[in-house]
CSV table of C-alpha atoms and ligand atoms in Angstrom, one decimal:
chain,number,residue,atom,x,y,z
A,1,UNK,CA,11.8,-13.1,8.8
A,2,UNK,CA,9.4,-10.2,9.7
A,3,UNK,CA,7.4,-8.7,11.9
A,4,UNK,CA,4.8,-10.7,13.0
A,5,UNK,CA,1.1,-9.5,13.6
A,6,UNK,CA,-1.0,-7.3,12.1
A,7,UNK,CA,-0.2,-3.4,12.6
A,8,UNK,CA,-3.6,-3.0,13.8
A,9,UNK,CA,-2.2,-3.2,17.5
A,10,UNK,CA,-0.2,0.0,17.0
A,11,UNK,CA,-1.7,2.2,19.9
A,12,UNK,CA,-4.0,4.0,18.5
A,13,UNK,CA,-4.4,8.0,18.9
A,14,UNK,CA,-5.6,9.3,22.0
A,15,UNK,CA,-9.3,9.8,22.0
A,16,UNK,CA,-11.7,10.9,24.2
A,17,UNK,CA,-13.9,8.1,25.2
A,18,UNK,CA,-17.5,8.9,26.1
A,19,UNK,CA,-18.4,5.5,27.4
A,20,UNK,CA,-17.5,3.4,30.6
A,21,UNK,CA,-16.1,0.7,29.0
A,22,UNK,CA,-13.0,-0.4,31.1
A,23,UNK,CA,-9.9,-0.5,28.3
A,24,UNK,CA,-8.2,-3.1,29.5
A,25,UNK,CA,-4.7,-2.6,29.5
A,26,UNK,CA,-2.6,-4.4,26.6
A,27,UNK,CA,0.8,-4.7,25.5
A,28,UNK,CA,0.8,-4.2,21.5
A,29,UNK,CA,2.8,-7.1,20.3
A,30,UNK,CA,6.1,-6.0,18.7
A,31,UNK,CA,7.9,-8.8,18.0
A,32,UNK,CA,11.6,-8.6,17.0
A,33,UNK,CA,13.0,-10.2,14.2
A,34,UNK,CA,15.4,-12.0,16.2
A,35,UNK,CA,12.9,-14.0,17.6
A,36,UNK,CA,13.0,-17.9,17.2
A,37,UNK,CA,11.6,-19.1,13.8
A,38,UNK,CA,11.0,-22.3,15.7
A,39,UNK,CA,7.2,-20.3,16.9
A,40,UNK,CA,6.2,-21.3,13.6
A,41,UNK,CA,7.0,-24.6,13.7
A,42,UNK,CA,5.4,-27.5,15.2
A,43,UNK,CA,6.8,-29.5,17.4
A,44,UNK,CA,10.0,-32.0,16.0
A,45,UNK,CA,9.7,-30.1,13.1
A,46,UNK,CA,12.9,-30.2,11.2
A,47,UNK,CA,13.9,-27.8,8.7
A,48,UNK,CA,17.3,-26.5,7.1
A,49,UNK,CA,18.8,-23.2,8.8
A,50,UNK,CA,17.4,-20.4,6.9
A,51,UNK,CA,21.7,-19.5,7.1
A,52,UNK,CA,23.6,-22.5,6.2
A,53,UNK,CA,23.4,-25.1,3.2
A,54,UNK,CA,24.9,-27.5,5.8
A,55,UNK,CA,23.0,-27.0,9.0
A,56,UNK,CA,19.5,-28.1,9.7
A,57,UNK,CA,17.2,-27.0,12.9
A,58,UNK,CA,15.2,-29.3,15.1
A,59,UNK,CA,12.3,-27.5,16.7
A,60,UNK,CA,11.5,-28.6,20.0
A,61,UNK,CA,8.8,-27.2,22.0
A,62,UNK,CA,9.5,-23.9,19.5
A,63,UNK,CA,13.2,-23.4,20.2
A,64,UNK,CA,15.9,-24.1,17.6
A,65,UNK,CA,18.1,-26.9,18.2
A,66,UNK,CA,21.1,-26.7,15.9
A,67,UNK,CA,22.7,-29.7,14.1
A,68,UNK,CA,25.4,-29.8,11.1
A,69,UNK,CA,25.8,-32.2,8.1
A,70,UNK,CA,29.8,-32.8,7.7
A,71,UNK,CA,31.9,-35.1,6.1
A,72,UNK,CA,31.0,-37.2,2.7
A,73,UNK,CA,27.1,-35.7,3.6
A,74,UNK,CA,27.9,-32.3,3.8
A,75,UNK,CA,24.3,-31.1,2.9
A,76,UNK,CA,21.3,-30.8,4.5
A,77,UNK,CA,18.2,-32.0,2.4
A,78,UNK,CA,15.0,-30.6,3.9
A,79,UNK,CA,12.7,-33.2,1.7
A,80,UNK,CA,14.5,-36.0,3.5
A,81,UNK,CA,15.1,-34.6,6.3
A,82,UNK,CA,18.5,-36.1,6.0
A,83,UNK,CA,22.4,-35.2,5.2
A,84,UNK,CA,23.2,-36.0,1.4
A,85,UNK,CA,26.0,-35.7,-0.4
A,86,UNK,CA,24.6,-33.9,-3.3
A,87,UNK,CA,21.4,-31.6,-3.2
A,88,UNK,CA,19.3,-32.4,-6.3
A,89,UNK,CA,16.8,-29.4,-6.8
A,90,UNK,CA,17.8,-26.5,-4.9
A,91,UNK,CA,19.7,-23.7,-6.5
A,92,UNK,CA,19.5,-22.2,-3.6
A,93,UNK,CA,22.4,-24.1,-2.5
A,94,UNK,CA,23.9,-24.3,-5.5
A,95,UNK,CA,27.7,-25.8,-4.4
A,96,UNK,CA,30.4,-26.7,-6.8
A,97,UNK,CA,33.7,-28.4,-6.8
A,98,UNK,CA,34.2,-28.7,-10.2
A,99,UNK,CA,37.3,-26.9,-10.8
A,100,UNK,CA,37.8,-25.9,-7.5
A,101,UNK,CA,40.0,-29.3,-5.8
A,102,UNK,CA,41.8,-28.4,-3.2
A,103,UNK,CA,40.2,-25.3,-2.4
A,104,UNK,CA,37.6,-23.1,-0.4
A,105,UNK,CA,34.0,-22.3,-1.4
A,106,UNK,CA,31.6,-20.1,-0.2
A,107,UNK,CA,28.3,-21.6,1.7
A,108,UNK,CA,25.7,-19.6,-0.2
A,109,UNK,CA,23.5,-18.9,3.2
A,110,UNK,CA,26.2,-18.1,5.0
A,111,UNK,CA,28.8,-15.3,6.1
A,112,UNK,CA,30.2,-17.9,8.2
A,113,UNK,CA,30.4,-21.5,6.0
A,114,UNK,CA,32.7,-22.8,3.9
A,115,UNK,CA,33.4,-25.8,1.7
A,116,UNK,CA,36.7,-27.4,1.2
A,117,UNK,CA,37.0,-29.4,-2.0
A,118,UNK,CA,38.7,-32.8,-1.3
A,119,UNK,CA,38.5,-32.9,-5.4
A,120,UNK,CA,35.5,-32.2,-7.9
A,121,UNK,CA,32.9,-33.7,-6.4
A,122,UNK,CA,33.2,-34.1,-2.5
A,123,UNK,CA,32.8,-30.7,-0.7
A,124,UNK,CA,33.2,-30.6,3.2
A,125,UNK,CA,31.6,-28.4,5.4
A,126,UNK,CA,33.1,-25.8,7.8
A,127,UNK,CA,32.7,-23.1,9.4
A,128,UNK,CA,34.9,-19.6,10.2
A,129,UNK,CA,35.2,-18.8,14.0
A,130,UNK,CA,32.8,-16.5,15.7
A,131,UNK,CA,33.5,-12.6,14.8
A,132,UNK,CA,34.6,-14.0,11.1
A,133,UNK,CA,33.6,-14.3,7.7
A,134,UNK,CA,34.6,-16.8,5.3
A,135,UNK,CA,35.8,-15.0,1.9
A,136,UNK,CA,36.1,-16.7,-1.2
A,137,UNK,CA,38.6,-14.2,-2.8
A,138,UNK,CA,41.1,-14.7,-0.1
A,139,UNK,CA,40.3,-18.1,1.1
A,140,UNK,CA,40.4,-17.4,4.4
A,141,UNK,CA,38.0,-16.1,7.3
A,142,UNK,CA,38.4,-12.3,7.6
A,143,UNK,CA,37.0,-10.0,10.4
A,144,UNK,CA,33.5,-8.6,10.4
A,145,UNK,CA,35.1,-5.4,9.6
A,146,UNK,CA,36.9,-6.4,6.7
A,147,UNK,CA,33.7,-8.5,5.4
A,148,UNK,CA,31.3,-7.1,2.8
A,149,UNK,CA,29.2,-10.1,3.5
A,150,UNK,CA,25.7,-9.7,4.8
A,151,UNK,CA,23.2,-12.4,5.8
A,152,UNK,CA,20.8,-13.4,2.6
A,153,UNK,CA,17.4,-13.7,2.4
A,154,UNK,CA,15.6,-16.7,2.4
A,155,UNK,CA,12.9,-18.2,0.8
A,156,UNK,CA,10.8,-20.4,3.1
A,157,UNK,CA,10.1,-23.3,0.8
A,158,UNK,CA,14.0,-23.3,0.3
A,159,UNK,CA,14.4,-24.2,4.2
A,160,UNK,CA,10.9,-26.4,4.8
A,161,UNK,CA,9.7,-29.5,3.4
A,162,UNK,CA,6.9,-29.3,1.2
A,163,UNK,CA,3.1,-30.0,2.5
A,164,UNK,CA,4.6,-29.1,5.8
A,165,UNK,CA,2.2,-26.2,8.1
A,166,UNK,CA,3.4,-23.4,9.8
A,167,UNK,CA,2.5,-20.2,11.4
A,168,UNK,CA,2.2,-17.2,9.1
A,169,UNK,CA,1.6,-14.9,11.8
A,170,UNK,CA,0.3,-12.4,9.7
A,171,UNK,CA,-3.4,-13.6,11.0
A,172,UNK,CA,-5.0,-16.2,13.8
A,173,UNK,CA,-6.8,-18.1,11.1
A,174,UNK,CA,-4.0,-18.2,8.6
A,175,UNK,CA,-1.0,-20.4,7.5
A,176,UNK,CA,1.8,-21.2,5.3
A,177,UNK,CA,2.5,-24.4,3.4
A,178,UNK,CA,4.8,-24.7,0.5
A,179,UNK,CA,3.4,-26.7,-2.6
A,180,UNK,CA,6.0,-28.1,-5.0
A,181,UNK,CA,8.5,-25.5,-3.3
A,182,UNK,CA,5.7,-22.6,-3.6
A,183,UNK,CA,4.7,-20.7,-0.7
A,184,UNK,CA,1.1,-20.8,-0.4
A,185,UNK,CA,-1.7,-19.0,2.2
A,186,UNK,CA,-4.3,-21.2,3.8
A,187,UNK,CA,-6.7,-20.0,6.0
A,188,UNK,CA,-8.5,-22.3,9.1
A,189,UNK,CA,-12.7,-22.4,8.4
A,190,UNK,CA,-14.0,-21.1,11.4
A,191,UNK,CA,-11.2,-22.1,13.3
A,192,UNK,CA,-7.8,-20.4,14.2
A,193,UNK,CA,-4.3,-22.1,13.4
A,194,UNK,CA,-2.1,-23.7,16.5
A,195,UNK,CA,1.7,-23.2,15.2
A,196,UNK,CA,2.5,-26.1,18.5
A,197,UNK,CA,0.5,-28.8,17.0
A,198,UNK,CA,0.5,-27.4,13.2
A,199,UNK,CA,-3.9,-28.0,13.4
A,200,UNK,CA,-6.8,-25.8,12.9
A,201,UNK,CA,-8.3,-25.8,16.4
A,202,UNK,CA,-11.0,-24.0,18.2
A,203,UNK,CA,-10.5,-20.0,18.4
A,204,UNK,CA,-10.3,-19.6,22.1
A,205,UNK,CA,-8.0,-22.5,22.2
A,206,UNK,CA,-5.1,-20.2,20.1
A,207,UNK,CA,-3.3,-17.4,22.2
A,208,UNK,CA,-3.3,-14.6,19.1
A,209,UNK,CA,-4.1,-11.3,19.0
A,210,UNK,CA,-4.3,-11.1,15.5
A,211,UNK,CA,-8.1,-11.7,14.8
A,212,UNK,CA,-8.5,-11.6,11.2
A,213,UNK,CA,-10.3,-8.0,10.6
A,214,UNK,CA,-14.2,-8.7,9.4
A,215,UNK,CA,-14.6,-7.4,5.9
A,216,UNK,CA,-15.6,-3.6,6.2
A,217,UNK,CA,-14.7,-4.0,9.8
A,218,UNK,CA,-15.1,0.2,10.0
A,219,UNK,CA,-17.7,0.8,7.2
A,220,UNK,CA,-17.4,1.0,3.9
A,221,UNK,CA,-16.1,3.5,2.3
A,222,UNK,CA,-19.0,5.6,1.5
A,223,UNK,CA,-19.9,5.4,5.2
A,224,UNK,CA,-16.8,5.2,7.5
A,225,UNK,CA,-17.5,4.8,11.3
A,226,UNK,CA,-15.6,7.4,13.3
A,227,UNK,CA,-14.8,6.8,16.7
A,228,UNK,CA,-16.9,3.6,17.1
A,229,UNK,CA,-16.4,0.5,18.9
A,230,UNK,CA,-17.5,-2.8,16.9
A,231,UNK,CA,-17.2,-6.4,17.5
A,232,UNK,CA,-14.0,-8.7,16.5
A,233,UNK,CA,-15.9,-11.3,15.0
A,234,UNK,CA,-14.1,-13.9,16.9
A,235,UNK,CA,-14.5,-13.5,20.8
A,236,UNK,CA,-17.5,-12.3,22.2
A,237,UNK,CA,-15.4,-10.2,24.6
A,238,UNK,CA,-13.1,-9.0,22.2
A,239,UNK,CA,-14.0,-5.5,19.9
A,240,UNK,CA,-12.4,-3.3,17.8
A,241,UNK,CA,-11.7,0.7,17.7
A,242,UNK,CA,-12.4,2.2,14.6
A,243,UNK,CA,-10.8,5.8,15.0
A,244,UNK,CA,-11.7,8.6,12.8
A,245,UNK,CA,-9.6,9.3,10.2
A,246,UNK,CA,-8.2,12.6,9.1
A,247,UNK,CA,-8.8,11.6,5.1
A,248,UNK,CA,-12.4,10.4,6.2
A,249,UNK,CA,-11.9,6.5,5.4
A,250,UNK,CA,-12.6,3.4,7.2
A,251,UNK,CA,-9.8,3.0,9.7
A,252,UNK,CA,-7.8,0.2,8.2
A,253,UNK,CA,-6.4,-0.5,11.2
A,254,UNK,CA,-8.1,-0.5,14.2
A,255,UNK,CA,-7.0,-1.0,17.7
A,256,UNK,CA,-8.2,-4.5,19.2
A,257,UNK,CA,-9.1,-4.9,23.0
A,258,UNK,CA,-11.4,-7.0,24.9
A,259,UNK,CA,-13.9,-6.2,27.9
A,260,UNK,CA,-13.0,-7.2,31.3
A,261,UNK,CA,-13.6,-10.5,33.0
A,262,UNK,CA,-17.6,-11.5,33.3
A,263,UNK,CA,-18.0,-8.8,30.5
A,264,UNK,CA,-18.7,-9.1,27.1
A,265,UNK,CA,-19.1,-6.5,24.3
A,266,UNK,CA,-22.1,-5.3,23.1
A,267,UNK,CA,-21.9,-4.1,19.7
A,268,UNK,CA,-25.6,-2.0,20.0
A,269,UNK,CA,-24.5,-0.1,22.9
A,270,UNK,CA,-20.6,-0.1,22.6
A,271,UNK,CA,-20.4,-1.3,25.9
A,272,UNK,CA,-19.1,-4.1,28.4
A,273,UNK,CA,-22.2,-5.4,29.8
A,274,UNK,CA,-23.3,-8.9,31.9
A,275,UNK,CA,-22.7,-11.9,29.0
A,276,UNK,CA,-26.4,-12.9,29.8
A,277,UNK,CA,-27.3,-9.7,28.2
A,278,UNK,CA,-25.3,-10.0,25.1
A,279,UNK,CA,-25.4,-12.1,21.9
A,280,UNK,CA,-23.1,-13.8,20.5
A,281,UNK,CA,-22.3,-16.8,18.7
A,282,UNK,CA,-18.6,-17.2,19.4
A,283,UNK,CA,-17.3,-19.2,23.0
A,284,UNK,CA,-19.3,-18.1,26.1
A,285,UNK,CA,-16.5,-19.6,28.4
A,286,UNK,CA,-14.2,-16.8,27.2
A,287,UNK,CA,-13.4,-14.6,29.9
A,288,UNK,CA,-16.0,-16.2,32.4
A,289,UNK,CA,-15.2,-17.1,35.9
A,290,UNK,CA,-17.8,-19.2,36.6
A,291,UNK,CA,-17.4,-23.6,36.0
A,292,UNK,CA,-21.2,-23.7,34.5
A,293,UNK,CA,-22.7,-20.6,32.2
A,294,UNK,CA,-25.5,-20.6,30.5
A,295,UNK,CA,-26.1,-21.4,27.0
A,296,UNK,CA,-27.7,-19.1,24.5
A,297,UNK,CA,-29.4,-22.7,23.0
A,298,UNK,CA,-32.9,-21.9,23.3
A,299,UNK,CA,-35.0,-22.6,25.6
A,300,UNK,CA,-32.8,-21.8,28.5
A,301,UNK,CA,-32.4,-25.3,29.3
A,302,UNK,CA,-28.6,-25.7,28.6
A,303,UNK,CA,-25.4,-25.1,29.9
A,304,UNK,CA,-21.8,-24.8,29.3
A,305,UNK,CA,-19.3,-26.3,31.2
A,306,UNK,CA,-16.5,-24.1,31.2
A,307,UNK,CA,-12.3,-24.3,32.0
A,308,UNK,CA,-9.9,-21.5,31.6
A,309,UNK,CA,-12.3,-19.8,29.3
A,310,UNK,CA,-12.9,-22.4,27.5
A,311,UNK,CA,-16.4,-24.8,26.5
A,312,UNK,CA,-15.7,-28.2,27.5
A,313,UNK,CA,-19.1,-29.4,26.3
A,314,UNK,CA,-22.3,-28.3,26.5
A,315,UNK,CA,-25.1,-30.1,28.7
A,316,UNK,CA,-28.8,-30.3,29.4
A,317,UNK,CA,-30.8,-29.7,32.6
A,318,UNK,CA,-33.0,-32.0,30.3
A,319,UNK,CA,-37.0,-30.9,31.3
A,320,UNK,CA,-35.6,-28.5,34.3
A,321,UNK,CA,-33.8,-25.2,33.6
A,322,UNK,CA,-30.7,-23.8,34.3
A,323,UNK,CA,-29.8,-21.2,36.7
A,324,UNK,CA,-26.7,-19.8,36.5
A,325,UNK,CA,-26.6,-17.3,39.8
A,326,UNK,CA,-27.1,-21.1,41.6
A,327,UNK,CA,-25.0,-23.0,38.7
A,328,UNK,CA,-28.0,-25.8,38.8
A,329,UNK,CA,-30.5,-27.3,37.5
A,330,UNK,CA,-34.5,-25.6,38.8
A,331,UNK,CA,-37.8,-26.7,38.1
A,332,UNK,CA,-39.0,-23.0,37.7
A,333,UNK,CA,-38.3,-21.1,34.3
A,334,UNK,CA,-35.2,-19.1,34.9
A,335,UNK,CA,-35.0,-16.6,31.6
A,336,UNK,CA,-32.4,-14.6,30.0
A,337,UNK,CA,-31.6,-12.3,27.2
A,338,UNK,CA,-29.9,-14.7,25.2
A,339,UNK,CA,-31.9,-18.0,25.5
B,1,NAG,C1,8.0,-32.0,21.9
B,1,NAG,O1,8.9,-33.0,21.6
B,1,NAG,C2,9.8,-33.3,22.6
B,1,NAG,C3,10.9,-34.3,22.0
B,1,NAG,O2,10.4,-35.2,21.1
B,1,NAG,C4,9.1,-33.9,23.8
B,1,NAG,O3,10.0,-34.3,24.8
B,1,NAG,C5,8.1,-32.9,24.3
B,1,NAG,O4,7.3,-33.4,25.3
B,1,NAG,C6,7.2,-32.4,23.1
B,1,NAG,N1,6.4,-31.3,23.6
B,1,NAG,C7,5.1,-31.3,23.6
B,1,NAG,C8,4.4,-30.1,24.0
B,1,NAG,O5,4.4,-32.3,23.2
B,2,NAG,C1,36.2,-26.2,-15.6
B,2,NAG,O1,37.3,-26.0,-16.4
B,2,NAG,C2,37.2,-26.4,-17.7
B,2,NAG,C3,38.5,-26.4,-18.4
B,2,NAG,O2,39.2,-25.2,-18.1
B,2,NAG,C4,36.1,-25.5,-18.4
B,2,NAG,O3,35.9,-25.9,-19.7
B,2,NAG,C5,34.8,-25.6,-17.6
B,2,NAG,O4,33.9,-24.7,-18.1
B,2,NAG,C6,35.0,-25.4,-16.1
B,2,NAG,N1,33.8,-25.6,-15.4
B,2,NAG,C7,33.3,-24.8,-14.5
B,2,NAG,C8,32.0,-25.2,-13.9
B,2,NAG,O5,33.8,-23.8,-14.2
B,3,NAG,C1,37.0,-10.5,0.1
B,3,NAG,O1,38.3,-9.9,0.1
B,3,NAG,C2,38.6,-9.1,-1.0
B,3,NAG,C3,40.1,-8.7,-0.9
B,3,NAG,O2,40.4,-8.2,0.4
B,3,NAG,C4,37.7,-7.8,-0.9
B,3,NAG,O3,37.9,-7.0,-2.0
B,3,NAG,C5,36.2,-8.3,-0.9
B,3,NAG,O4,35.3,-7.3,-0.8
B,3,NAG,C6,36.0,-9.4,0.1
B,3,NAG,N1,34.6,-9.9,-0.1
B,3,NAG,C7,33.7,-9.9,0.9
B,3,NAG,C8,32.4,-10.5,0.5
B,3,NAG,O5,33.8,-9.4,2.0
């Protein structure tokens, strides 16, 4: 496992800020590795531990639950989604008892696992006690201190089922599936991906900082902005930092933030200013506190009815126009910036 999001949410180097835009404070998202690979997952998900040939994980509501194959089924096939007794394509867990009756052998995941050979062909699974490690050599579990064993690596499409979705945290928009046991990189179309219900789904609906950067998000390399504030391309409160950098290229990563409630960004001024001043084509629910907002459909005439900073649908005063100060419907032409 790995880090998850972008490094563009490292705080970025103090600057002086000659503008009155409120920076909102954040929390940059440094996620351990220790965290539960069940956030990828959508719900009832099963897949085989990433540390045992022999164990499989449920994920429910994004937290591992834990359950083992034993007995004459002793492996866990993630295609089936079922305890077999042999595994047919995955050297990964490649376990033999031929020539080994009567005898220990290593789970190949594991420090902890173990097979016992009833005779050539029937392995049984087990496990060494907590604060051991099964070794081959010896045959027995040893203390941690006397274990050279370390934790492998995994290789996703060894753990899920092929044509299965999951988070690859890297970006909002993007995902993983594996395809024929290769791990491929999809990306949602105008959408961002939803690791609880494995969909594409509308952007504000995803809680993920890790807006995919625009392309030359901080100019191009001929003409780097220094020190500027630009829009995210996904929220129309959200913008970007793009510092100056000491080598005089874009800023690769820059920091993301978003304006303050009833605010959104204004890329031609670099400020937070009134939404009904600013354009923009992303949701006009985000970050509003009002039920009704007006649309930038023109003519002024519609509105959006918004919850938790989100468009329900969008709706027409139908001849009349809509006022948003009054959140109704008016005979007299009520006009804004954006309509
Ligand atoms: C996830 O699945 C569990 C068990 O099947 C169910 O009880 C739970 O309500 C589901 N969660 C969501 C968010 O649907
Ligand atoms: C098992 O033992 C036989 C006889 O010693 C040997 O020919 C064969 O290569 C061995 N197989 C494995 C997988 O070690
Ligand atoms: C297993 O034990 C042997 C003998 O004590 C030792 O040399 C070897 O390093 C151990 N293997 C592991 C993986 O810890």
């Amino acid at each position: 496992m790995r880090t998850a999001f972008g490094a563009h949410l490292e705080p970025a180097v103090a600057v002086g800020l000659a503008m009155l835009m409120v920076l909102a404070c954040h929390s940059p998202v440094a996620e351990s590795i220790e965290q539960d690979i069940c956030r990828l997952f959508s719900n009832n998900t099963v897949i085989r531990d990433p540390d045992s040939c022999s164990q499989y994980i449920k994920c429910i509501n994004a937290v591992s639950v834990y359950g083992t194959c034993g007995g004459s089924t002793p492996f866990f096939d993630k295609e089936k989604g079922a305890c077999v007794k042999t595994l047919t394509d995955d050297s990964t867990c490649d376990v033999s008892c031929v020539n080994a009756t009567s005898q220990f052998v290593a789970d190949p995941k594991s420090c902890y696992g173990y097979y016992y050979c009833l005779d050539q062909e029937t392995p049984m699974y087990g496990s060494c006690p907590q604060e051991t490690h099964f070794n081959e050599t010896t045959q027995t579990c040893t203390r941690l201190y006397e274990s050279e064993c370390t934790a492998s690596d995994f290789e996703y499409c060894s753990i899920v089922k092929n044509s299965v979705k999951f988070d690859n945290l890297k970006s909002c928009a993007a995902y993983h599936v594996c395809e024929k046991g290769v791990l491929k990189t999809k990306t949602c179309s105008s959408s961002y991906y939803q690791a609880s219900t494995g969909t594409c789904v509308a952007k504000p609906l995803v809680d993920c900082v890790a807006h995919p950067l625009p392309s030359n998000v901080c100019g191009k390399a001929s003409k780097p902005y220094a020190n500027k504030f630009v829009s995210d391309g996904a929220t129309c409160r959200g913008y970007f930092f793009c510092a100056a950098q000491a080598d005089g290229t874009p800023d690769a990563n820059p920091m993301w933030n978003h304006c303050p409630p009833d605010t959104f960004f204004d890329a031609s001024s670099e400020t937070c200013r009134s939404p009904n001043l600013v354009k923009c084509a992303e949701d006009r629910c985000d970050g509003r506190t009002l039920p009704f907002v007006i649309s930038s459909t023109k003519g002024c005439r519609n509105y959006l009815r918004c919850s938790e900073g989100i468009t329900l649908d969008e709706m027409s005063c139908g001849n009349l126009f809509f006022d948003e100060a009054r959140g109704g419907c008016v005979p007299n032409v009520v006009s804004y910036n954006i309509c």
